[in-house]
Amino acid sequence: MVETAKLGEGMGTTVIKSESEIREILGIACGSRELLILVTPYMRFETNFLLLEKDAFQARVTMSAEEATYGLRSPDLHIRFPHNTRFLDARTKLLGFGLMDGRRTLQLAIPKTLHDDELRRAYRVERLGRVTVSFSTRKFDLRAGTLVNISTSGARIHSGQDSLEALLKAGDSISVSIPLLDGILINSDAVVRWTQGRLMGVEFEPVLGTDMLASLSRWVFQRREEDKDRVGAMPAETFPKSGTGPSMVLVSSSQEMEDTLRELLTDLPPITRVGPSVPAVKEAVAASPSLLFFHISDAGLDGRRRLKLLLEVAGSRIPIVLLGTQIENSVLFDLGNEHKAAAVYDLGARPGPFFSRLVQGILRRRQGEDSSKEG
């Protein structure tokens, strides 16, 4: 079953619900070892499809065990990947680890639905550098131009010579040659859709062949992902610094935990520690910090009740990170899911560099949301 839900004037998103069609698409992706992006609200990992199974699919492990354990356990884990001219998005879940050809793999849940998350008919890559193209005219003359943008369905070209309006008109059939980076050379017939001065838009017609379309789709998808990262990136020096109020608050009675966090997060906003009491958490939340850390060292019945009470006081407006010591990971993950924490992390062992990256990702997301509200 394929449904189209309108999201705006002239735009829509395709939702694929048919189990057989979803398996067919994933099977094609696994067969070609297609590029796969694993993304949470705070982190992003690039990998590849490997193998489709009955209840899961396998992907290549491209991250450390620490990143896989704490970065992919998010309840909001999504996959993004190209398929023909579509860029698909779906919610999934890390089920565990598998083994293929003697190498460890990720096992991910098969999505219930797939969404085409590109609202435009075809995403256009604008950041190209200088790409010189050639094209024919109605009189079969060859002309040179510069590529302005490109999608899986067509391109916009700027002529370095005279106005194109005297040479071509909408509906003309021409040939184009576009040498992109990464060894992709498009030689295709095309139809002129419009001309304006030295600019023209062309549509590849007939559509590109299967292999070329797959290569171009993957290339466009990668450029789109890079654009998303560029828009969402924020250097650490833009985070709020001392003098603007506490930006991160640790709820803990442990001085050792505070010292550990300060050592691990030296390039990030200042940390203020408050005791695990209702009045202290109320006061901390009133100062509108960017992030709240809750230290958990007791996962027994009394410890869980105390944590629940403090989290109810904290509310849901500020991101929460649960930091465990002397607690099994499975218990920590269950607590994170139960209380809708932004992330959980075991600080009982010596953390690697991923912990700092995770906190930076949460802070960036938080600052981006605050900026949107101000705008």
mmCIF file of C-alpha atoms in Angstrom:
data_model
loop_
_atom_site.group_PDB
_atom_site.id
_atom_site.type_symbol
_atom_site.label_atom_id
_atom_site.label_comp_id
_atom_site.label_asym_id
_atom_site.label_seq_id
_atom_site.Cartn_x
_atom_site.Cartn_y
_atom_site.Cartn_z
ATOM 1 C CA MET A 1 0.000 0.000 0.000
ATOM 2 C CA VAL A 2 1.342 3.394 -1.013
ATOM 3 C CA GLU A 3 -0.335 6.529 0.269
ATOM 4 C CA THR A 4 0.356 10.183 -0.459
ATOM 5 C CA ALA A 5 -0.300 12.736 2.266
ATOM 6 C CA LYS A 6 -0.344 16.352 1.190
ATOM 7 C CA LEU A 7 1.964 18.541 3.261
ATOM 8 C CA GLY A 8 1.687 21.808 1.414
ATOM 9 C CA GLU A 9 0.615 23.358 -1.831
ATOM 10 C CA GLY A 10 2.057 21.342 -4.669
ATOM 11 C CA MET A 11 4.047 19.117 -2.326
ATOM 12 C CA GLY A 12 3.487 15.727 -0.728
ATOM 13 C CA THR A 13 5.210 12.805 0.935
ATOM 14 C CA THR A 14 4.878 9.162 -0.124
ATOM 15 C CA VAL A 15 4.247 6.625 2.638
ATOM 16 C CA ILE A 16 4.906 2.952 1.833
ATOM 17 C CA LYS A 17 3.060 0.563 4.152
ATOM 18 C CA SER A 18 3.076 -2.679 2.198
ATOM 19 C CA GLU A 19 5.298 -5.238 3.972
ATOM 20 C CA SER A 20 6.165 -6.941 0.690
ATOM 21 C CA GLU A 21 7.152 -3.668 -0.971
ATOM 22 C CA ILE A 22 9.234 -2.623 2.043
ATOM 23 C CA ARG A 23 11.054 -5.967 1.963
ATOM 24 C CA GLU A 24 11.591 -5.634 -1.784
ATOM 25 C CA ILE A 25 13.140 -2.162 -1.363
ATOM 26 C CA LEU A 26 15.351 -3.308 1.519
ATOM 27 C CA GLY A 27 16.332 -6.401 -0.461
ATOM 28 C CA ILE A 28 17.498 -4.224 -3.376
ATOM 29 C CA ALA A 29 19.422 -2.000 -0.962
ATOM 30 C CA CYS A 30 21.119 -4.996 0.655
ATOM 31 C CA GLY A 31 21.897 -6.578 -2.710
ATOM 32 C CA SER A 32 23.747 -3.451 -3.857
ATOM 33 C CA ARG A 33 25.265 -2.718 -0.410
ATOM 34 C CA GLU A 34 23.554 0.663 -0.648
ATOM 35 C CA LEU A 35 24.637 3.650 1.413
ATOM 36 C CA LEU A 36 22.726 3.883 4.709
ATOM 37 C CA ILE A 37 22.539 6.786 7.153
ATOM 38 C CA LEU A 38 21.641 5.995 10.780
ATOM 39 C CA VAL A 39 20.428 9.119 12.513
ATOM 40 C CA THR A 40 19.090 10.132 15.919
ATOM 41 C CA PRO A 41 18.080 13.648 16.981
ATOM 42 C CA TYR A 42 21.663 14.169 18.152
ATOM 43 C CA MET A 43 23.975 11.858 16.188
ATOM 44 C CA ARG A 44 24.549 10.610 12.643
ATOM 45 C CA PHE A 45 26.435 7.552 11.364
ATOM 46 C CA GLU A 46 27.180 6.473 7.792
ATOM 47 C CA THR A 47 27.166 2.759 6.968
ATOM 48 C CA ASN A 48 25.907 0.275 4.328
ATOM 49 C CA PHE A 49 23.148 -2.290 3.986
ATOM 50 C CA LEU A 50 24.387 -5.901 4.056
ATOM 51 C CA LEU A 51 21.750 -8.613 4.408
ATOM 52 C CA LEU A 52 17.968 -8.874 4.650
ATOM 53 C CA GLU A 53 16.678 -11.465 7.126
ATOM 54 C CA LYS A 54 13.197 -12.593 8.186
ATOM 55 C CA ASP A 55 12.695 -10.107 11.004
ATOM 56 C CA ALA A 56 15.692 -7.770 10.641
ATOM 57 C CA PHE A 57 18.339 -6.491 8.298
ATOM 58 C CA GLN A 58 22.068 -6.304 8.847
ATOM 59 C CA ALA A 59 24.281 -3.255 8.321
ATOM 60 C CA ARG A 60 28.014 -2.735 8.428
ATOM 61 C CA VAL A 61 29.557 -1.676 11.741
ATOM 62 C CA THR A 62 31.341 1.633 11.087
ATOM 63 C CA MET A 63 31.352 2.999 14.624
ATOM 64 C CA SER A 64 33.005 2.069 17.902
ATOM 65 C CA ALA A 65 31.313 -0.226 20.404
ATOM 66 C CA GLU A 66 30.734 2.827 22.609
ATOM 67 C CA GLU A 67 29.008 4.716 19.779
ATOM 68 C CA ALA A 68 26.876 1.720 18.832
ATOM 69 C CA THR A 69 25.891 1.032 22.439
ATOM 70 C CA TYR A 70 24.911 4.562 23.458
ATOM 71 C CA GLY A 71 24.410 6.360 20.135
ATOM 72 C CA LEU A 72 22.112 3.842 18.444
ATOM 73 C CA ARG A 73 19.951 2.932 21.434
ATOM 74 C CA SER A 74 17.886 6.063 20.899
ATOM 75 C CA PRO A 75 14.112 5.508 20.853
ATOM 76 C CA ASP A 76 14.083 7.876 17.872
ATOM 77 C CA LEU A 77 16.539 6.004 15.636
ATOM 78 C CA HIS A 78 15.909 6.496 11.899
ATOM 79 C CA ILE A 79 17.418 5.215 8.679
ATOM 80 C CA ARG A 80 17.808 7.303 5.520
ATOM 81 C CA PHE A 81 18.881 5.950 2.138
ATOM 82 C CA PRO A 82 18.440 6.518 -1.617
ATOM 83 C CA HIS A 83 16.183 4.314 -3.734
ATOM 84 C CA ASN A 84 15.899 5.125 -7.438
ATOM 85 C CA THR A 85 14.911 8.820 -7.476
ATOM 86 C CA ARG A 86 13.514 8.761 -3.929
ATOM 87 C CA PHE A 87 15.233 9.427 -0.604
ATOM 88 C CA LEU A 88 13.575 7.231 1.995
ATOM 89 C CA ASP A 89 13.305 7.683 5.757
ATOM 90 C CA ALA A 90 12.031 5.222 8.354
ATOM 91 C CA ARG A 91 11.992 4.601 12.080
ATOM 92 C CA THR A 92 13.892 1.514 13.217
ATOM 93 C CA LYS A 93 15.429 -0.024 16.326
ATOM 94 C CA LEU A 94 18.819 -1.531 17.109
ATOM 95 C CA LEU A 95 18.085 -5.171 17.950
ATOM 96 C CA GLY A 96 21.654 -6.189 18.675
ATOM 97 C CA PHE A 97 24.695 -7.436 16.813
ATOM 98 C CA GLY A 98 25.033 -10.149 14.206
ATOM 99 C CA LEU A 99 27.806 -11.878 12.290
ATOM 100 C CA MET A 100 28.398 -12.007 8.538
ATOM 101 C CA ASP A 101 31.484 -13.369 6.774
ATOM 102 C CA GLY A 102 33.258 -13.492 10.107
ATOM 103 C CA ARG A 103 32.623 -9.805 10.840
ATOM 104 C CA ARG A 104 30.365 -8.220 13.409
ATOM 105 C CA THR A 105 27.271 -6.449 12.037
ATOM 106 C CA LEU A 106 24.403 -4.339 13.302
ATOM 107 C CA GLN A 107 20.966 -5.958 13.408
ATOM 108 C CA LEU A 108 18.171 -3.454 12.850
ATOM 109 C CA ALA A 109 14.403 -3.870 12.921
ATOM 110 C CA ILE A 110 12.579 -3.884 9.604
ATOM 111 C CA PRO A 111 10.553 -0.636 9.424
ATOM 112 C CA LYS A 112 6.766 -0.729 9.467
ATOM 113 C CA THR A 113 6.630 2.150 6.963
ATOM 114 C CA LEU A 114 8.967 3.980 4.601
ATOM 115 C CA HIS A 115 8.591 7.708 3.916
ATOM 116 C CA ASP A 116 9.919 9.666 0.968
ATOM 117 C CA ASP A 117 11.227 12.595 3.034
ATOM 118 C CA GLU A 118 12.107 14.867 0.110
ATOM 119 C CA LEU A 119 9.186 17.256 -0.362
ATOM 120 C CA ARG A 120 10.393 18.565 -3.682
ATOM 121 C CA ARG A 121 9.968 16.506 -6.825
ATOM 122 C CA ALA A 122 13.717 15.981 -6.874
ATOM 123 C CA TYR A 123 16.386 17.415 -4.574
ATOM 124 C CA ARG A 124 18.695 19.855 -6.370
ATOM 125 C CA VAL A 125 22.371 20.016 -5.479
ATOM 126 C CA GLU A 126 23.517 23.644 -5.560
ATOM 127 C CA ARG A 127 27.039 23.404 -4.079
ATOM 128 C CA LEU A 128 28.936 22.069 -7.074
ATOM 129 C CA GLY A 129 32.147 23.998 -7.548
ATOM 130 C CA ARG A 130 32.857 24.643 -11.223
ATOM 131 C CA VAL A 131 31.527 21.911 -13.506
ATOM 132 C CA THR A 132 31.828 22.586 -17.250
ATOM 133 C CA VAL A 133 29.151 20.885 -19.341
ATOM 134 C CA SER A 134 28.419 20.622 -23.053
ATOM 135 C CA PHE A 135 25.062 20.575 -24.814
ATOM 136 C CA SER A 136 23.677 20.560 -28.325
ATOM 137 C CA THR A 137 21.368 23.073 -30.015
ATOM 138 C CA ARG A 138 18.525 22.571 -32.502
ATOM 139 C CA LYS A 139 21.111 22.883 -35.287
ATOM 140 C CA PHE A 140 23.295 20.227 -33.599
ATOM 141 C CA ASP A 141 25.972 22.739 -32.659
ATOM 142 C CA LEU A 142 27.872 21.938 -29.479
ATOM 143 C CA ARG A 143 27.986 24.655 -26.830
ATOM 144 C CA ALA A 144 29.731 24.854 -23.464
ATOM 145 C CA GLY A 145 28.171 25.966 -20.205
ATOM 146 C CA THR A 146 28.424 25.744 -16.443
ATOM 147 C CA LEU A 147 26.315 23.519 -14.230
ATOM 148 C CA VAL A 148 24.181 25.590 -11.816
ATOM 149 C CA ASN A 149 22.394 22.716 -10.079
ATOM 150 C CA ILE A 150 21.472 19.094 -10.713
ATOM 151 C CA SER A 151 18.949 16.519 -9.524
ATOM 152 C CA THR A 152 18.166 12.953 -10.474
ATOM 153 C CA SER A 153 15.653 14.203 -13.038
ATOM 154 C CA GLY A 154 17.412 17.155 -14.650
ATOM 155 C CA ALA A 155 19.749 20.124 -14.422
ATOM 156 C CA ARG A 156 20.045 23.882 -14.686
ATOM 157 C CA ILE A 157 22.769 25.151 -17.027
ATOM 158 C CA HIS A 158 24.315 28.588 -17.536
ATOM 159 C CA SER A 159 25.683 29.379 -20.984
ATOM 160 C CA GLY A 160 28.932 31.295 -21.166
ATOM 161 C CA GLN A 161 28.002 32.721 -24.575
ATOM 162 C CA ASP A 162 24.937 34.423 -25.986
ATOM 163 C CA SER A 163 21.376 34.261 -24.711
ATOM 164 C CA LEU A 164 19.909 30.785 -25.001
ATOM 165 C CA GLU A 165 16.446 32.051 -25.884
ATOM 166 C CA ALA A 166 17.435 32.500 -29.532
ATOM 167 C CA LEU A 167 19.019 29.022 -29.713
ATOM 168 C CA LEU A 168 16.565 26.853 -27.801
ATOM 169 C CA LYS A 169 12.942 26.828 -26.753
ATOM 170 C CA ALA A 170 10.826 24.780 -24.372
ATOM 171 C CA GLY A 171 10.219 21.283 -25.752
ATOM 172 C CA ASP A 172 13.436 21.058 -27.792
ATOM 173 C CA SER A 173 15.275 17.738 -27.608
ATOM 174 C CA ILE A 174 19.013 18.072 -26.993
ATOM 175 C CA SER A 175 21.973 16.064 -25.718
ATOM 176 C CA VAL A 176 23.923 16.981 -22.584
ATOM 177 C CA SER A 177 27.259 15.827 -21.180
ATOM 178 C CA ILE A 178 27.845 16.482 -17.467
ATOM 179 C CA PRO A 179 31.102 15.323 -15.843
ATOM 180 C CA LEU A 180 30.476 15.299 -12.088
ATOM 181 C CA LEU A 181 33.011 14.541 -9.397
ATOM 182 C CA ASP A 182 33.647 10.987 -8.154
ATOM 183 C CA GLY A 183 33.863 9.624 -11.693
ATOM 184 C CA ILE A 184 30.203 10.172 -12.627
ATOM 185 C CA LEU A 185 29.803 11.163 -16.290
ATOM 186 C CA ILE A 186 26.264 11.768 -17.509
ATOM 187 C CA ASN A 187 25.764 11.554 -21.274
ATOM 188 C CA SER A 188 22.055 11.801 -21.850
ATOM 189 C CA ASP A 189 19.282 12.989 -24.085
ATOM 190 C CA ALA A 190 17.222 15.757 -22.506
ATOM 191 C CA VAL A 191 14.281 18.061 -23.120
ATOM 192 C CA VAL A 192 14.504 21.802 -22.591
ATOM 193 C CA ARG A 193 11.834 22.863 -20.099
ATOM 194 C CA TRP A 194 12.551 26.614 -20.048
ATOM 195 C CA THR A 195 15.092 29.246 -21.077
ATOM 196 C CA GLN A 196 15.739 32.678 -19.590
ATOM 197 C CA GLY A 197 18.652 34.727 -20.840
ATOM 198 C CA ARG A 198 21.745 32.543 -20.474
ATOM 199 C CA LEU A 199 19.986 30.041 -18.207
ATOM 200 C CA MET A 200 18.000 26.942 -19.099
ATOM 201 C CA GLY A 201 16.421 24.038 -17.293
ATOM 202 C CA VAL A 202 16.574 20.571 -18.833
ATOM 203 C CA GLU A 203 14.948 17.269 -17.913
ATOM 204 C CA PHE A 204 16.664 13.970 -18.635
ATOM 205 C CA GLU A 205 14.414 12.187 -21.143
ATOM 206 C CA PRO A 206 14.250 9.282 -21.261
ATOM 207 C CA VAL A 207 15.125 8.850 -17.584
ATOM 208 C CA LEU A 208 18.689 7.820 -16.892
ATOM 209 C CA GLY A 209 19.605 4.143 -17.116
ATOM 210 C CA THR A 210 19.440 1.991 -14.000
ATOM 211 C CA ASP A 211 23.156 2.007 -13.155
ATOM 212 C CA MET A 212 23.660 5.706 -13.890
ATOM 213 C CA LEU A 213 20.486 6.648 -12.010
ATOM 214 C CA ALA A 214 21.641 4.650 -8.971
ATOM 215 C CA SER A 215 25.065 6.328 -9.019
ATOM 216 C CA LEU A 216 23.610 9.827 -9.438
ATOM 217 C CA SER A 217 20.924 9.223 -6.804
ATOM 218 C CA ARG A 218 23.555 8.093 -4.295
ATOM 219 C CA TRP A 219 25.738 11.110 -5.138
ATOM 220 C CA VAL A 220 22.825 13.570 -4.756
ATOM 221 C CA PHE A 221 21.759 11.867 -1.514
ATOM 222 C CA GLN A 222 25.264 12.262 -0.065
ATOM 223 C CA ARG A 223 25.356 15.954 -1.015
ATOM 224 C CA ARG A 224 21.949 16.445 0.619
ATOM 225 C CA GLU A 225 23.163 14.773 3.819
ATOM 226 C CA GLU A 226 26.240 17.024 3.816
ATOM 227 C CA ASP A 227 23.987 20.064 3.423
ATOM 228 C CA LYS A 228 21.898 18.914 6.388
ATOM 229 C CA ASP A 229 25.029 18.505 8.506
ATOM 230 C CA ARG A 230 26.290 21.929 7.439
ATOM 231 C CA VAL A 231 23.030 23.614 8.429
ATOM 232 C CA GLY A 232 22.867 21.788 11.751
ATOM 233 C CA ALA A 233 26.515 22.199 12.684
ATOM 234 C CA MET A 234 27.463 24.630 15.404
ATOM 235 C CA PRO A 235 31.032 25.035 16.666
ATOM 236 C CA ALA A 236 31.638 24.583 20.389
ATOM 237 C CA GLU A 237 32.729 28.211 20.770
ATOM 238 C CA THR A 238 29.148 29.347 20.063
ATOM 239 C CA PHE A 239 27.794 27.593 23.152
ATOM 240 C CA PRO A 240 26.912 29.851 26.097
ATOM 241 C CA LYS A 241 29.883 30.431 28.408
ATOM 242 C CA SER A 242 30.345 31.419 32.019
ATOM 243 C CA GLY A 243 28.560 34.595 33.086
ATOM 244 C CA THR A 244 25.328 33.752 31.255
ATOM 245 C CA GLY A 245 23.980 31.484 33.996
ATOM 246 C CA PRO A 246 24.414 27.700 34.371
ATOM 247 C CA SER A 247 24.083 25.973 31.030
ATOM 248 C CA MET A 248 24.342 22.401 32.318
ATOM 249 C CA VAL A 249 23.201 21.099 35.688
ATOM 250 C CA LEU A 250 24.229 17.845 37.348
ATOM 251 C CA VAL A 251 21.774 16.446 39.881
ATOM 252 C CA SER A 252 23.959 14.352 42.169
ATOM 253 C CA SER A 253 25.360 14.162 45.671
ATOM 254 C CA SER A 254 28.722 12.974 44.306
ATOM 255 C CA GLN A 255 31.643 15.405 44.063
ATOM 256 C CA GLU A 256 33.519 12.703 42.145
ATOM 257 C CA MET A 257 30.801 12.661 39.485
ATOM 258 C CA GLU A 258 31.018 16.446 39.132
ATOM 259 C CA ASP A 259 34.823 16.282 38.768
ATOM 260 C CA THR A 260 34.487 13.557 36.131
ATOM 261 C CA LEU A 261 32.028 15.581 34.070
ATOM 262 C CA ARG A 262 34.142 18.726 34.249
ATOM 263 C CA GLU A 263 37.157 16.756 33.038
ATOM 264 C CA LEU A 264 35.248 15.133 30.152
ATOM 265 C CA LEU A 265 33.406 18.260 28.985
ATOM 266 C CA THR A 266 36.120 20.907 29.240
ATOM 267 C CA ASP A 267 35.191 22.687 25.976
ATOM 268 C CA LEU A 268 31.477 22.885 26.738
ATOM 269 C CA PRO A 269 29.366 25.252 28.876
ATOM 270 C CA PRO A 270 29.931 25.306 32.648
ATOM 271 C CA ILE A 271 28.445 22.651 34.900
ATOM 272 C CA THR A 272 26.659 23.369 38.172
ATOM 273 C CA ARG A 273 25.945 20.534 40.610
ATOM 274 C CA VAL A 274 22.852 20.463 42.836
ATOM 275 C CA GLY A 275 21.748 17.862 45.341
ATOM 276 C CA PRO A 276 19.083 15.262 44.489
ATOM 277 C CA SER A 277 16.232 17.036 46.281
ATOM 278 C CA VAL A 278 12.962 18.539 45.077
ATOM 279 C CA PRO A 279 13.798 22.153 46.101
ATOM 280 C CA ALA A 280 17.259 21.972 44.471
ATOM 281 C CA VAL A 281 15.879 20.620 41.172
ATOM 282 C CA LYS A 282 13.084 23.231 41.153
ATOM 283 C CA GLU A 283 15.633 26.019 41.578
ATOM 284 C CA ALA A 284 17.897 24.560 38.891
ATOM 285 C CA VAL A 285 15.048 24.262 36.372
ATOM 286 C CA ALA A 286 13.954 27.845 37.093
ATOM 287 C CA ALA A 287 17.353 29.015 35.793
ATOM 288 C CA SER A 288 16.549 27.441 32.378
ATOM 289 C CA PRO A 289 19.689 25.352 31.828
ATOM 290 C CA SER A 290 20.340 23.816 28.426
ATOM 291 C CA LEU A 291 20.771 20.296 29.795
ATOM 292 C CA LEU A 292 20.098 18.308 32.983
ATOM 293 C CA PHE A 293 22.256 15.328 34.024
ATOM 294 C CA PHE A 294 20.734 12.946 36.575
ATOM 295 C CA HIS A 295 23.175 10.628 38.338
ATOM 296 C CA ILE A 296 21.757 7.161 39.113
ATOM 297 C CA SER A 297 23.654 4.810 41.400
ATOM 298 C CA ASP A 298 20.664 2.964 42.865
ATOM 299 C CA ALA A 299 18.183 1.242 40.550
ATOM 300 C CA GLY A 300 16.272 -0.421 43.359
ATOM 301 C CA LEU A 301 12.669 0.353 44.143
ATOM 302 C CA ASP A 302 13.491 3.338 46.380
ATOM 303 C CA GLY A 303 16.032 4.704 43.865
ATOM 304 C CA ARG A 304 13.534 4.475 41.012
ATOM 305 C CA ARG A 305 10.846 6.242 43.031
ATOM 306 C CA ARG A 306 13.241 9.035 43.937
ATOM 307 C CA LEU A 307 14.325 9.418 40.300
ATOM 308 C CA LYS A 308 10.712 9.506 39.080
ATOM 309 C CA LEU A 309 9.840 12.235 41.583
ATOM 310 C CA LEU A 310 12.813 14.398 40.597
ATOM 311 C CA LEU A 311 12.120 13.953 36.886
ATOM 312 C CA GLU A 312 8.491 14.970 37.388
ATOM 313 C CA VAL A 313 9.764 18.148 39.042
ATOM 314 C CA ALA A 314 12.175 18.741 36.144
ATOM 315 C CA GLY A 315 9.392 18.430 33.570
ATOM 316 C CA SER A 316 9.885 17.745 29.866
ATOM 317 C CA ARG A 317 11.018 21.162 28.615
ATOM 318 C CA ILE A 318 14.761 20.602 29.248
ATOM 319 C CA PRO A 319 16.657 17.602 27.774
ATOM 320 C CA ILE A 320 17.560 14.929 30.325
ATOM 321 C CA VAL A 321 20.635 12.657 30.301
ATOM 322 C CA LEU A 322 20.718 9.749 32.748
ATOM 323 C CA LEU A 323 24.241 8.922 33.984
ATOM 324 C CA GLY A 324 24.617 5.522 35.582
ATOM 325 C CA THR A 325 27.286 4.115 37.902
ATOM 326 C CA GLN A 326 27.215 0.515 39.143
ATOM 327 C CA ILE A 327 24.045 -0.149 37.102
ATOM 328 C CA GLU A 328 23.605 -2.702 34.328
ATOM 329 C CA ASN A 329 23.250 -1.160 30.873
ATOM 330 C CA SER A 330 19.947 -2.946 30.235
ATOM 331 C CA VAL A 331 18.472 -1.341 33.372
ATOM 332 C CA LEU A 332 19.862 2.049 32.371
ATOM 333 C CA PHE A 333 18.320 1.766 28.891
ATOM 334 C CA ASP A 334 14.968 0.753 30.368
ATOM 335 C CA LEU A 335 15.017 3.803 32.653
ATOM 336 C CA GLY A 336 15.898 6.035 29.708
ATOM 337 C CA ASN A 337 12.988 4.709 27.654
ATOM 338 C CA GLU A 338 10.592 4.919 30.598
ATOM 339 C CA HIS A 339 11.407 8.556 31.314
ATOM 340 C CA LYS A 340 11.985 9.641 27.680
ATOM 341 C CA ALA A 341 15.571 10.714 28.343
ATOM 342 C CA ALA A 342 17.508 12.345 25.511
ATOM 343 C CA ALA A 343 20.313 9.856 26.213
ATOM 344 C CA VAL A 344 21.732 7.488 28.806
ATOM 345 C CA TYR A 345 25.369 6.767 29.542
ATOM 346 C CA ASP A 346 27.316 4.509 31.903
ATOM 347 C CA LEU A 347 30.016 6.544 33.618
ATOM 348 C CA GLY A 348 31.145 3.588 35.690
ATOM 349 C CA ALA A 349 33.812 2.754 33.122
ATOM 350 C CA ARG A 350 36.207 5.270 31.609
ATOM 351 C CA PRO A 351 34.218 7.078 28.884
ATOM 352 C CA GLY A 352 35.612 7.483 25.394
ATOM 353 C CA PRO A 353 35.427 10.591 23.168
ATOM 354 C CA PHE A 354 31.893 9.743 22.078
ATOM 355 C CA PHE A 355 30.379 11.025 25.330
ATOM 356 C CA SER A 356 31.499 14.586 24.609
ATOM 357 C CA ARG A 357 30.164 14.345 21.039
ATOM 358 C CA LEU A 358 26.828 13.101 22.349
ATOM 359 C CA VAL A 359 26.483 16.027 24.757
ATOM 360 C CA GLN A 360 27.469 18.489 22.020
ATOM 361 C CA GLY A 361 24.778 17.028 19.756
ATOM 362 C CA ILE A 362 22.108 17.484 22.419
ATOM 363 C CA LEU A 363 23.212 21.070 23.102
ATOM 364 C CA ARG A 364 23.180 21.919 19.385
ATOM 365 C CA ARG A 365 19.671 20.545 19.031
ATOM 366 C CA ARG A 366 18.559 22.481 22.112
ATOM 367 C CA GLN A 367 20.064 25.751 20.871
ATOM 368 C CA GLY A 368 18.530 25.216 17.452
ATOM 369 C CA GLU A 369 15.081 24.779 19.018
ATOM 370 C CA ASP A 370 15.553 27.916 21.135
ATOM 371 C CA SER A 371 16.632 29.890 18.041
ATOM 372 C CA SER A 372 13.527 28.739 16.161
ATOM 373 C CA LYS A 373 11.280 29.935 18.993
ATOM 374 C CA GLU A 374 13.005 33.323 19.060
ATOM 375 C CA GLY A 375 12.629 33.635 15.288
#
